[in-house]
mmCIF file with all atom_site columns, C-alpha atoms and ligand atoms in Angstrom:
data_model
loop_
_atom_site.group_PDB
_atom_site.id
_atom_site.type_symbol
_atom_site.label_atom_id
_atom_site.label_alt_id
_atom_site.label_comp_id
_atom_site.label_asym_id
_atom_site.label_entity_id
_atom_site.label_seq_id
_atom_site.pdbx_PDB_ins_code
_atom_site.Cartn_x
_atom_site.Cartn_y
_atom_site.Cartn_z
_atom_site.occupancy
_atom_site.B_iso_or_equiv
_atom_site.pdbx_formal_charge
_atom_site.auth_seq_id
_atom_site.auth_comp_id
_atom_site.auth_asym_id
_atom_site.auth_atom_id
_atom_site.pdbx_PDB_model_num
ATOM   1   C  CA  . MET A 1 1  ? 23.147  36.487  12.116  1.00 0.00 ? 1  MET A CA  1
ATOM   2   C  CA  . LYS A 1 2  ? 25.511  36.416  9.184   1.00 0.00 ? 2  LYS A CA  1
ATOM   3   C  CA  . LYS A 1 3  ? 24.156  36.567  5.673   1.00 0.00 ? 3  LYS A CA  1
ATOM   4   C  CA  . ARG A 1 4  ? 25.443  33.055  4.990   1.00 0.00 ? 4  ARG A CA  1
ATOM   5   C  CA  . ASP A 1 5  ? 23.578  31.643  7.991   1.00 0.00 ? 5  ASP A CA  1
ATOM   6   C  CA  . ILE A 1 6  ? 20.356  33.127  6.720   1.00 0.00 ? 6  ILE A CA  1
ATOM   7   C  CA  . LEU A 1 7  ? 20.893  31.532  3.309   1.00 0.00 ? 7  LEU A CA  1
ATOM   8   C  CA  . VAL A 1 8  ? 21.544  28.150  4.943   1.00 0.00 ? 8  VAL A CA  1
ATOM   9   C  CA  . LEU A 1 9  ? 18.386  28.538  6.965   1.00 0.00 ? 9  LEU A CA  1
ATOM   10  C  CA  . ILE A 1 10 ? 16.293  29.392  3.932   1.00 0.00 ? 10 ILE A CA  1
ATOM   11  C  CA  . GLY A 1 11 ? 17.799  26.485  2.004   1.00 0.00 ? 11 GLY A CA  1
ATOM   12  C  CA  . GLY A 1 12 ? 16.860  24.130  4.826   1.00 0.00 ? 12 GLY A CA  1
ATOM   13  C  CA  . LEU A 1 13 ? 13.314  25.417  4.926   1.00 0.00 ? 13 LEU A CA  1
ATOM   14  C  CA  . ILE A 1 14 ? 12.927  24.897  1.183   1.00 0.00 ? 14 ILE A CA  1
ATOM   15  C  CA  . ILE A 1 15 ? 14.108  21.309  1.452   1.00 0.00 ? 15 ILE A CA  1
ATOM   16  C  CA  . ILE A 1 16 ? 11.683  20.624  4.289   1.00 0.00 ? 16 ILE A CA  1
ATOM   17  C  CA  . ALA A 1 17 ? 8.867   22.178  2.272   1.00 0.00 ? 17 ALA A CA  1
ATOM   18  C  CA  . ILE A 1 18 ? 9.633   19.940  -0.730  1.00 0.00 ? 18 ILE A CA  1
ATOM   19  C  CA  . LEU A 1 19 ? 9.701   16.801  1.403   1.00 0.00 ? 19 LEU A CA  1
ATOM   20  C  CA  . TRP A 1 20 ? 6.459   17.877  3.018   1.00 0.00 ? 20 TRP A CA  1
ATOM   21  C  CA  . MET A 1 21 ? 4.697   18.205  -0.318  1.00 0.00 ? 21 MET A CA  1
ATOM   22  C  CA  . ALA A 1 22 ? 5.900   14.881  -1.716  1.00 0.00 ? 22 ALA A CA  1
ATOM   23  C  CA  . PRO A 1 23 ? 2.866   12.787  -2.633  1.00 0.00 ? 23 PRO A CA  1
ATOM   24  C  CA  . GLU A 1 24 ? 1.742   10.354  -0.015  1.00 0.00 ? 24 GLU A CA  1
ATOM   25  C  CA  . GLU A 1 25 ? 1.515   6.714   -0.947  1.00 0.00 ? 25 GLU A CA  1
ATOM   26  C  CA  . THR A 1 26 ? -2.184  6.308   -1.657  1.00 0.00 ? 26 THR A CA  1
ATOM   27  C  CA  . THR A 1 27 ? -2.702  2.657   -2.502  1.00 0.00 ? 27 THR A CA  1
ATOM   28  C  CA  . LYS A 1 28 ? -4.792  1.075   0.204   1.00 0.00 ? 28 LYS A CA  1
ATOM   29  C  CA  . HIS A 1 29 ? -3.037  -1.314  2.485   1.00 0.00 ? 29 HIS A CA  1
ATOM   30  C  CA  . LEU A 1 30 ? -4.144  -4.859  3.039   1.00 0.00 ? 30 LEU A CA  1
ATOM   31  C  CA  . PRO A 1 31 ? -6.880  -4.321  5.631   1.00 0.00 ? 31 PRO A CA  1
ATOM   32  C  CA  . LYS A 1 32 ? -6.261  -5.668  9.110   1.00 0.00 ? 32 LYS A CA  1
ATOM   33  C  CA  . ASP A 1 33 ? -9.810  -6.881  9.727   1.00 0.00 ? 33 ASP A CA  1
ATOM   34  C  CA  . GLU A 1 34 ? -11.310 -10.337 10.458  1.00 0.00 ? 34 GLU A CA  1
ATOM   35  C  CA  . ILE A 1 35 ? -11.175 -11.239 6.782   1.00 0.00 ? 35 ILE A CA  1
ATOM   36  C  CA  . HIS A 1 36 ? -7.634  -10.202 6.049   1.00 0.00 ? 36 HIS A CA  1
ATOM   37  C  CA  . SER A 1 37 ? -5.697  -10.384 9.293   1.00 0.00 ? 37 SER A CA  1
ATOM   38  C  CA  . LYS A 1 38 ? -5.162  -14.121 8.845   1.00 0.00 ? 38 LYS A CA  1
ATOM   39  C  CA  . PHE A 1 39 ? -2.966  -13.335 5.864   1.00 0.00 ? 39 PHE A CA  1
ATOM   40  C  CA  . TYR A 1 40 ? -0.502  -11.365 7.949   1.00 0.00 ? 40 TYR A CA  1
ATOM   41  C  CA  . PRO A 1 41 ? 1.141   -14.383 9.632   1.00 0.00 ? 41 PRO A CA  1
ATOM   42  C  CA  . LEU A 1 42 ? 0.999   -16.276 6.330   1.00 0.00 ? 42 LEU A CA  1
ATOM   43  C  CA  . VAL A 1 43 ? 2.942   -13.538 4.576   1.00 0.00 ? 43 VAL A CA  1
ATOM   44  C  CA  . GLN A 1 44 ? 5.477   -13.492 7.376   1.00 0.00 ? 44 GLN A CA  1
ATOM   45  C  CA  . LYS A 1 45 ? 5.911   -17.269 7.444   1.00 0.00 ? 45 LYS A CA  1
ATOM   46  C  CA  . GLU A 1 46 ? 5.563   -18.295 3.828   1.00 0.00 ? 46 GLU A CA  1
ATOM   47  C  CA  . GLY A 1 47 ? 5.886   -15.086 1.904   1.00 0.00 ? 47 GLY A CA  1
ATOM   48  C  CA  . LYS A 1 48 ? 3.704   -12.820 -0.166  1.00 0.00 ? 48 LYS A CA  1
ATOM   49  C  CA  . LYS A 1 49 ? 3.181   -15.280 -3.000  1.00 0.00 ? 49 LYS A CA  1
ATOM   50  C  CA  . ALA A 1 50 ? 1.658   -17.879 -0.686  1.00 0.00 ? 50 ALA A CA  1
ATOM   51  C  CA  . ALA A 1 51 ? -0.893  -15.400 0.625   1.00 0.00 ? 51 ALA A CA  1
ATOM   52  C  CA  . GLU A 1 52 ? -1.717  -13.916 -2.755  1.00 0.00 ? 52 GLU A CA  1
ATOM   53  C  CA  . LYS A 1 53 ? -3.045  -17.255 -3.970  1.00 0.00 ? 53 LYS A CA  1
ATOM   54  C  CA  . PHE A 1 54 ? -6.149  -16.669 -1.839  1.00 0.00 ? 54 PHE A CA  1
ATOM   55  C  CA  . CYS A 1 55 ? -7.001  -13.097 -2.753  1.00 0.00 ? 55 CYS A CA  1
ATOM   56  C  CA  . GLN A 1 56 ? -8.888  -13.870 -5.919  1.00 0.00 ? 56 GLN A CA  1
ATOM   57  C  CA  . ASN A 1 57 ? -11.128 -16.400 -4.175  1.00 0.00 ? 57 ASN A CA  1
ATOM   58  C  CA  . CYS A 1 58 ? -13.083 -13.332 -3.125  1.00 0.00 ? 58 CYS A CA  1
ATOM   59  C  CA  . HIS A 1 59 ? -11.666 -10.538 -5.212  1.00 0.00 ? 59 HIS A CA  1
ATOM   60  C  CA  . ASN A 1 60 ? -12.935 -11.527 -8.610  1.00 0.00 ? 60 ASN A CA  1
ATOM   61  C  CA  . LYS A 1 61 ? -15.519 -10.110 -10.925 1.00 0.00 ? 61 LYS A CA  1
ATOM   62  C  CA  . ASN A 1 62 ? -18.355 -12.228 -9.505  1.00 0.00 ? 62 ASN A CA  1
ATOM   63  C  CA  . GLN A 1 63 ? -17.957 -11.296 -5.855  1.00 0.00 ? 63 GLN A CA  1
ATOM   64  C  CA  . ILE A 1 64 ? -15.983 -8.175  -5.095  1.00 0.00 ? 64 ILE A CA  1
ATOM   65  C  CA  . PRO A 1 65 ? -15.244 -6.551  -8.416  1.00 0.00 ? 65 PRO A CA  1
ATOM   66  C  CA  . PHE A 1 66 ? -12.114 -4.497  -8.754  1.00 0.00 ? 66 PHE A CA  1
ATOM   67  C  CA  . PRO A 1 67 ? -12.401 -0.798  -9.504  1.00 0.00 ? 67 PRO A CA  1
ATOM   68  C  CA  . ALA A 1 68 ? -12.634 -0.335  -13.250 1.00 0.00 ? 68 ALA A CA  1
ATOM   69  C  CA  . ASP A 1 69 ? -9.268  1.401   -13.420 1.00 0.00 ? 69 ASP A CA  1
ATOM   70  C  CA  . HIS A 1 70 ? -7.480  -1.210  -11.345 1.00 0.00 ? 70 HIS A CA  1
ATOM   71  C  CA  . PRO A 1 71 ? -3.915  -1.852  -12.557 1.00 0.00 ? 71 PRO A CA  1
ATOM   72  C  CA  . PRO A 1 72 ? -2.780  -5.378  -13.578 1.00 0.00 ? 72 PRO A CA  1
ATOM   73  C  CA  . LYS A 1 73 ? -3.524  -7.665  -10.671 1.00 0.00 ? 73 LYS A CA  1
ATOM   74  C  CA  . PHE A 1 74 ? -0.630  -10.068 -10.348 1.00 0.00 ? 74 PHE A CA  1
ATOM   75  C  CA  . ARG A 1 75 ? 1.159   -9.769  -6.984  1.00 0.00 ? 75 ARG A CA  1
ATOM   76  C  CA  . CYS A 1 76 ? -1.483  -8.005  -4.886  1.00 0.00 ? 76 CYS A CA  1
ATOM   77  C  CA  . ILE A 1 77 ? 0.728   -7.462  -1.893  1.00 0.00 ? 77 ILE A CA  1
ATOM   78  C  CA  . PHE A 1 78 ? 3.409   -5.657  -3.875  1.00 0.00 ? 78 PHE A CA  1
ATOM   79  C  CA  . CYS A 1 79 ? 1.016   -2.747  -4.080  1.00 0.00 ? 79 CYS A CA  1
ATOM   80  C  CA  . HIS A 1 80 ? -1.390  -3.364  -1.194  1.00 0.00 ? 80 HIS A CA  1
ATOM   81  C  CA  . LYS A 1 81 ? 1.246   -3.382  1.501   1.00 0.00 ? 81 LYS A CA  1
ATOM   82  C  CA  . LEU A 1 82 ? 0.783   -4.782  4.959   1.00 0.00 ? 82 LEU A CA  1
ATOM   83  C  CA  . ASP A 1 83 ? -0.071  -2.405  7.745   1.00 0.00 ? 83 ASP A CA  1
ATOM   84  C  CA  . SER A 1 84 ? 2.766   -2.326  10.192  1.00 0.00 ? 84 SER A CA  1
HETATM 85  C  C1  . HEC B 2 .  ? -12.748 -14.273 2.308   1.00 0.00 ? 1  HEC B C1  1
HETATM 86  C  C2  . HEC B 2 .  ? -12.821 -13.288 1.221   1.00 0.00 ? 1  HEC B C2  1
HETATM 87  C  C3  . HEC B 2 .  ? -11.596 -12.376 1.017   1.00 0.00 ? 1  HEC B C3  1
HETATM 88  C  C4  . HEC B 2 .  ? -10.300 -12.743 0.775   1.00 0.00 ? 1  HEC B C4  1
HETATM 89  C  C5  . HEC B 2 .  ? -9.738  -14.171 0.721   1.00 0.00 ? 1  HEC B C5  1
HETATM 90  C  C6  . HEC B 2 .  ? -9.557  -11.534 0.581   1.00 0.00 ? 1  HEC B C6  1
HETATM 91  N  N1  . HEC B 2 .  ? -10.387 -10.443 0.688   1.00 0.00 ? 1  HEC B N1  1
HETATM 92  FE FE1 . HEC B 2 .  ? -9.849  -8.466  0.469   1.00 0.00 ? 1  HEC B FE1 1
HETATM 93  N  N2  . HEC B 2 .  ? -11.755 -7.893  0.913   1.00 0.00 ? 1  HEC B N2  1
HETATM 94  C  C7  . HEC B 2 .  ? -12.822 -8.747  1.172   1.00 0.00 ? 1  HEC B C7  1
HETATM 95  C  C8  . HEC B 2 .  ? -13.992 -7.942  1.484   1.00 0.00 ? 1  HEC B C8  1
HETATM 96  C  C9  . HEC B 2 .  ? -15.387 -8.521  1.826   1.00 0.00 ? 1  HEC B C9  1
HETATM 97  C  C10 . HEC B 2 .  ? -13.595 -6.586  1.398   1.00 0.00 ? 1  HEC B C10 1
HETATM 98  C  C11 . HEC B 2 .  ? -14.438 -5.344  1.648   1.00 0.00 ? 1  HEC B C11 1
HETATM 99  C  C12 . HEC B 2 .  ? -14.630 -5.137  3.124   1.00 0.00 ? 1  HEC B C12 1
HETATM 100 C  C13 . HEC B 2 .  ? -13.332 -4.859  3.828   1.00 0.00 ? 1  HEC B C13 1
HETATM 101 O  O1  . HEC B 2 .  ? -12.720 -3.797  3.584   1.00 0.00 ? 1  HEC B O1  1
HETATM 102 O  O2  . HEC B 2 .  ? -12.905 -5.693  4.627   1.00 0.00 ? 1  HEC B O2  1
HETATM 103 C  C14 . HEC B 2 .  ? -12.187 -6.575  1.047   1.00 0.00 ? 1  HEC B C14 1
HETATM 104 C  C15 . HEC B 2 .  ? -11.425 -5.427  0.864   1.00 0.00 ? 1  HEC B C15 1
HETATM 105 C  C16 . HEC B 2 .  ? -10.105 -5.410  0.422   1.00 0.00 ? 1  HEC B C16 1
HETATM 106 C  C17 . HEC B 2 .  ? -9.342  -4.230  0.128   1.00 0.00 ? 1  HEC B C17 1
HETATM 107 C  C18 . HEC B 2 .  ? -9.856  -2.806  0.187   1.00 0.00 ? 1  HEC B C18 1
HETATM 108 C  C19 . HEC B 2 .  ? -9.734  -2.279  1.572   1.00 0.00 ? 1  HEC B C19 1
HETATM 109 C  C20 . HEC B 2 .  ? -10.232 -0.860  1.669   1.00 0.00 ? 1  HEC B C20 1
HETATM 110 O  O3  . HEC B 2 .  ? -9.690  -0.152  2.519   1.00 0.00 ? 1  HEC B O3  1
HETATM 111 O  O4  . HEC B 2 .  ? -11.152 -0.488  0.920   1.00 0.00 ? 1  HEC B O4  1
HETATM 112 C  C21 . HEC B 2 .  ? -8.101  -4.622  -0.256  1.00 0.00 ? 1  HEC B C21 1
HETATM 113 C  C22 . HEC B 2 .  ? -6.934  -3.730  -0.668  1.00 0.00 ? 1  HEC B C22 1
HETATM 114 C  C23 . HEC B 2 .  ? -8.083  -6.063  -0.198  1.00 0.00 ? 1  HEC B C23 1
HETATM 115 N  N3  . HEC B 2 .  ? -9.319  -6.515  0.229   1.00 0.00 ? 1  HEC B N3  1
HETATM 116 C  C24 . HEC B 2 .  ? -6.995  -6.843  -0.528  1.00 0.00 ? 1  HEC B C24 1
HETATM 117 C  C25 . HEC B 2 .  ? -6.936  -8.218  -0.398  1.00 0.00 ? 1  HEC B C25 1
HETATM 118 C  C26 . HEC B 2 .  ? -5.753  -8.999  -0.643  1.00 0.00 ? 1  HEC B C26 1
HETATM 119 C  C27 . HEC B 2 .  ? -4.411  -8.435  -1.102  1.00 0.00 ? 1  HEC B C27 1
HETATM 120 C  C28 . HEC B 2 .  ? -6.081  -10.296 -0.389  1.00 0.00 ? 1  HEC B C28 1
HETATM 121 C  C29 . HEC B 2 .  ? -5.167  -11.509 -0.443  1.00 0.00 ? 1  HEC B C29 1
HETATM 122 C  C30 . HEC B 2 .  ? -4.039  -11.512 0.484   1.00 0.00 ? 1  HEC B C30 1
HETATM 123 C  C31 . HEC B 2 .  ? -7.478  -10.331 -0.005  1.00 0.00 ? 1  HEC B C31 1
HETATM 124 N  N4  . HEC B 2 .  ? -7.957  -9.049  -0.013  1.00 0.00 ? 1  HEC B N4  1
HETATM 125 C  C32 . HEC B 2 .  ? -8.202  -11.483 0.302   1.00 0.00 ? 1  HEC B C32 1
HETATM 126 C  C33 . HEC B 2 .  ? -12.774 -10.132 1.125   1.00 0.00 ? 1  HEC B C33 1
HETATM 127 C  C34 . HEC B 2 .  ? -11.649 -10.919 0.954   1.00 0.00 ? 1  HEC B C34 1
HETATM 128 C  C1  . HEC B 2 .  ? 0.317   -2.606  -9.583  1.00 0.00 ? 2  HEC B C1  1
HETATM 129 C  C2  . HEC B 2 .  ? -0.244  -2.343  -8.255  1.00 0.00 ? 2  HEC B C2  1
HETATM 130 C  C3  . HEC B 2 .  ? -1.454  -3.166  -7.797  1.00 0.00 ? 2  HEC B C3  1
HETATM 131 C  C4  . HEC B 2 .  ? -1.584  -4.543  -7.780  1.00 0.00 ? 2  HEC B C4  1
HETATM 132 C  C5  . HEC B 2 .  ? -0.585  -5.597  -8.225  1.00 0.00 ? 2  HEC B C5  1
HETATM 133 C  C6  . HEC B 2 .  ? -2.869  -4.811  -7.184  1.00 0.00 ? 2  HEC B C6  1
HETATM 134 N  N1  . HEC B 2 .  ? -3.507  -3.641  -6.889  1.00 0.00 ? 2  HEC B N1  1
HETATM 135 FE FE1 . HEC B 2 .  ? -5.371  -3.422  -6.073  1.00 0.00 ? 2  HEC B FE1 1
HETATM 136 N  N2  . HEC B 2 .  ? -5.295  -1.413  -6.322  1.00 0.00 ? 2  HEC B N2  1
HETATM 137 C  C7  . HEC B 2 .  ? -4.191  -0.716  -6.801  1.00 0.00 ? 2  HEC B C7  1
HETATM 138 C  C8  . HEC B 2 .  ? -4.549  0.690   -6.918  1.00 0.00 ? 2  HEC B C8  1
HETATM 139 C  C9  . HEC B 2 .  ? -3.593  1.790   -7.375  1.00 0.00 ? 2  HEC B C9  1
HETATM 140 C  C10 . HEC B 2 .  ? -5.904  0.778   -6.511  1.00 0.00 ? 2  HEC B C10 1
HETATM 141 C  C11 . HEC B 2 .  ? -6.775  2.042   -6.458  1.00 0.00 ? 2  HEC B C11 1
HETATM 142 C  C12 . HEC B 2 .  ? -6.284  2.980   -5.385  1.00 0.00 ? 2  HEC B C12 1
HETATM 143 C  C13 . HEC B 2 .  ? -6.668  2.548   -4.006  1.00 0.00 ? 2  HEC B C13 1
HETATM 144 O  O1  . HEC B 2 .  ? -6.169  1.546   -3.467  1.00 0.00 ? 2  HEC B O1  1
HETATM 145 O  O2  . HEC B 2 .  ? -7.497  3.231   -3.401  1.00 0.00 ? 2  HEC B O2  1
HETATM 146 C  C14 . HEC B 2 .  ? -6.340  -0.538  -6.125  1.00 0.00 ? 2  HEC B C14 1
HETATM 147 C  C15 . HEC B 2 .  ? -7.595  -0.842  -5.623  1.00 0.00 ? 2  HEC B C15 1
HETATM 148 C  C16 . HEC B 2 .  ? -7.966  -2.089  -5.117  1.00 0.00 ? 2  HEC B C16 1
HETATM 149 C  C17 . HEC B 2 .  ? -9.182  -2.398  -4.411  1.00 0.00 ? 2  HEC B C17 1
HETATM 150 C  C18 . HEC B 2 .  ? -10.317 -1.434  -4.112  1.00 0.00 ? 2  HEC B C18 1
HETATM 151 C  C19 . HEC B 2 .  ? -9.964  -0.619  -2.908  1.00 0.00 ? 2  HEC B C19 1
HETATM 152 C  C20 . HEC B 2 .  ? -11.082 0.355   -2.610  1.00 0.00 ? 2  HEC B C20 1
HETATM 153 O  O3  . HEC B 2 .  ? -10.908 1.539   -2.923  1.00 0.00 ? 2  HEC B O3  1
HETATM 154 O  O4  . HEC B 2 .  ? -12.103 -0.080  -2.063  1.00 0.00 ? 2  HEC B O4  1
HETATM 155 C  C21 . HEC B 2 .  ? -9.148  -3.719  -4.054  1.00 0.00 ? 2  HEC B C21 1
HETATM 156 C  C22 . HEC B 2 .  ? -10.198 -4.523  -3.302  1.00 0.00 ? 2  HEC B C22 1
HETATM 157 C  C23 . HEC B 2 .  ? -7.898  -4.257  -4.565  1.00 0.00 ? 2  HEC B C23 1
HETATM 158 N  N3  . HEC B 2 .  ? -7.201  -3.243  -5.206  1.00 0.00 ? 2  HEC B N3  1
HETATM 159 C  C24 . HEC B 2 .  ? -7.479  -5.572  -4.418  1.00 0.00 ? 2  HEC B C24 1
HETATM 160 C  C25 . HEC B 2 .  ? -6.388  -6.129  -5.074  1.00 0.00 ? 2  HEC B C25 1
HETATM 161 C  C26 . HEC B 2 .  ? -6.130  -7.556  -5.130  1.00 0.00 ? 2  HEC B C26 1
HETATM 162 C  C27 . HEC B 2 .  ? -6.964  -8.633  -4.462  1.00 0.00 ? 2  HEC B C27 1
HETATM 163 C  C28 . HEC B 2 .  ? -5.005  -7.707  -5.891  1.00 0.00 ? 2  HEC B C28 1
HETATM 164 C  C29 . HEC B 2 .  ? -4.353  -9.028  -6.336  1.00 0.00 ? 2  HEC B C29 1
HETATM 165 C  C30 . HEC B 2 .  ? -5.234  -9.969  -7.071  1.00 0.00 ? 2  HEC B C30 1
HETATM 166 C  C31 . HEC B 2 .  ? -4.536  -6.370  -6.258  1.00 0.00 ? 2  HEC B C31 1
HETATM 167 N  N4  . HEC B 2 .  ? -5.421  -5.459  -5.763  1.00 0.00 ? 2  HEC B N4  1
HETATM 168 C  C32 . HEC B 2 .  ? -3.384  -6.105  -6.982  1.00 0.00 ? 2  HEC B C32 1
HETATM 169 C  C33 . HEC B 2 .  ? -2.956  -1.253  -7.107  1.00 0.00 ? 2  HEC B C33 1
HETATM 170 C  C34 . HEC B 2 .  ? -2.672  -2.610  -7.236  1.00 0.00 ? 2  HEC B C34 1
#
């Protein structure tokens, strides 16, 4: 192997290592259970905004409180993405 080939190889390995270590997206997705799966077709047909109107019927401080450090809550599905 030529010296240049070895350098190219090492460079490639470094790039792969960096991509590998990139942080994973950690925000939980919209669950695909009995409660939430009905929102999937709604999002597809009428868009995220239409579905988001229903979230706070249950997700509010009286029923299912948000974690204390929850970010601002407008547009739930921007952050809680659909499972593919
Ligand atoms: C009928 C009540 C109800 C509605 C409406 C509802 N949720 Fe939920 N949600 C729940 C309950 C109960 C849980 C906890 C149990 C579970 O994970 O299913 C939950 C859990 C979650 C979780 C956490 C899942 C996890 O892995 O811990 C997310 C994120 C979430 N809901 C987002 C949403 C979004 C976004 C909407 C609007 C599109 C929505 N929910 C509408 C009842 C509801
Ligand atoms: C700006 C981004 C953002 C928006 C908008 C947002 N969330 Fe969250 N949500 C987060 C993050 C980040 C967390 C904590 C990390 C995680 O999901 O585990 C979280 C956590 C949650 C949890 C608790 C999950 C668990 O760990 O059990 C629920 C339930 C939830 N969000 C529902 C909602 C609902 C409903 C809306 C809309 C009213 C909403 N979120 C809007 C980012 C967002």
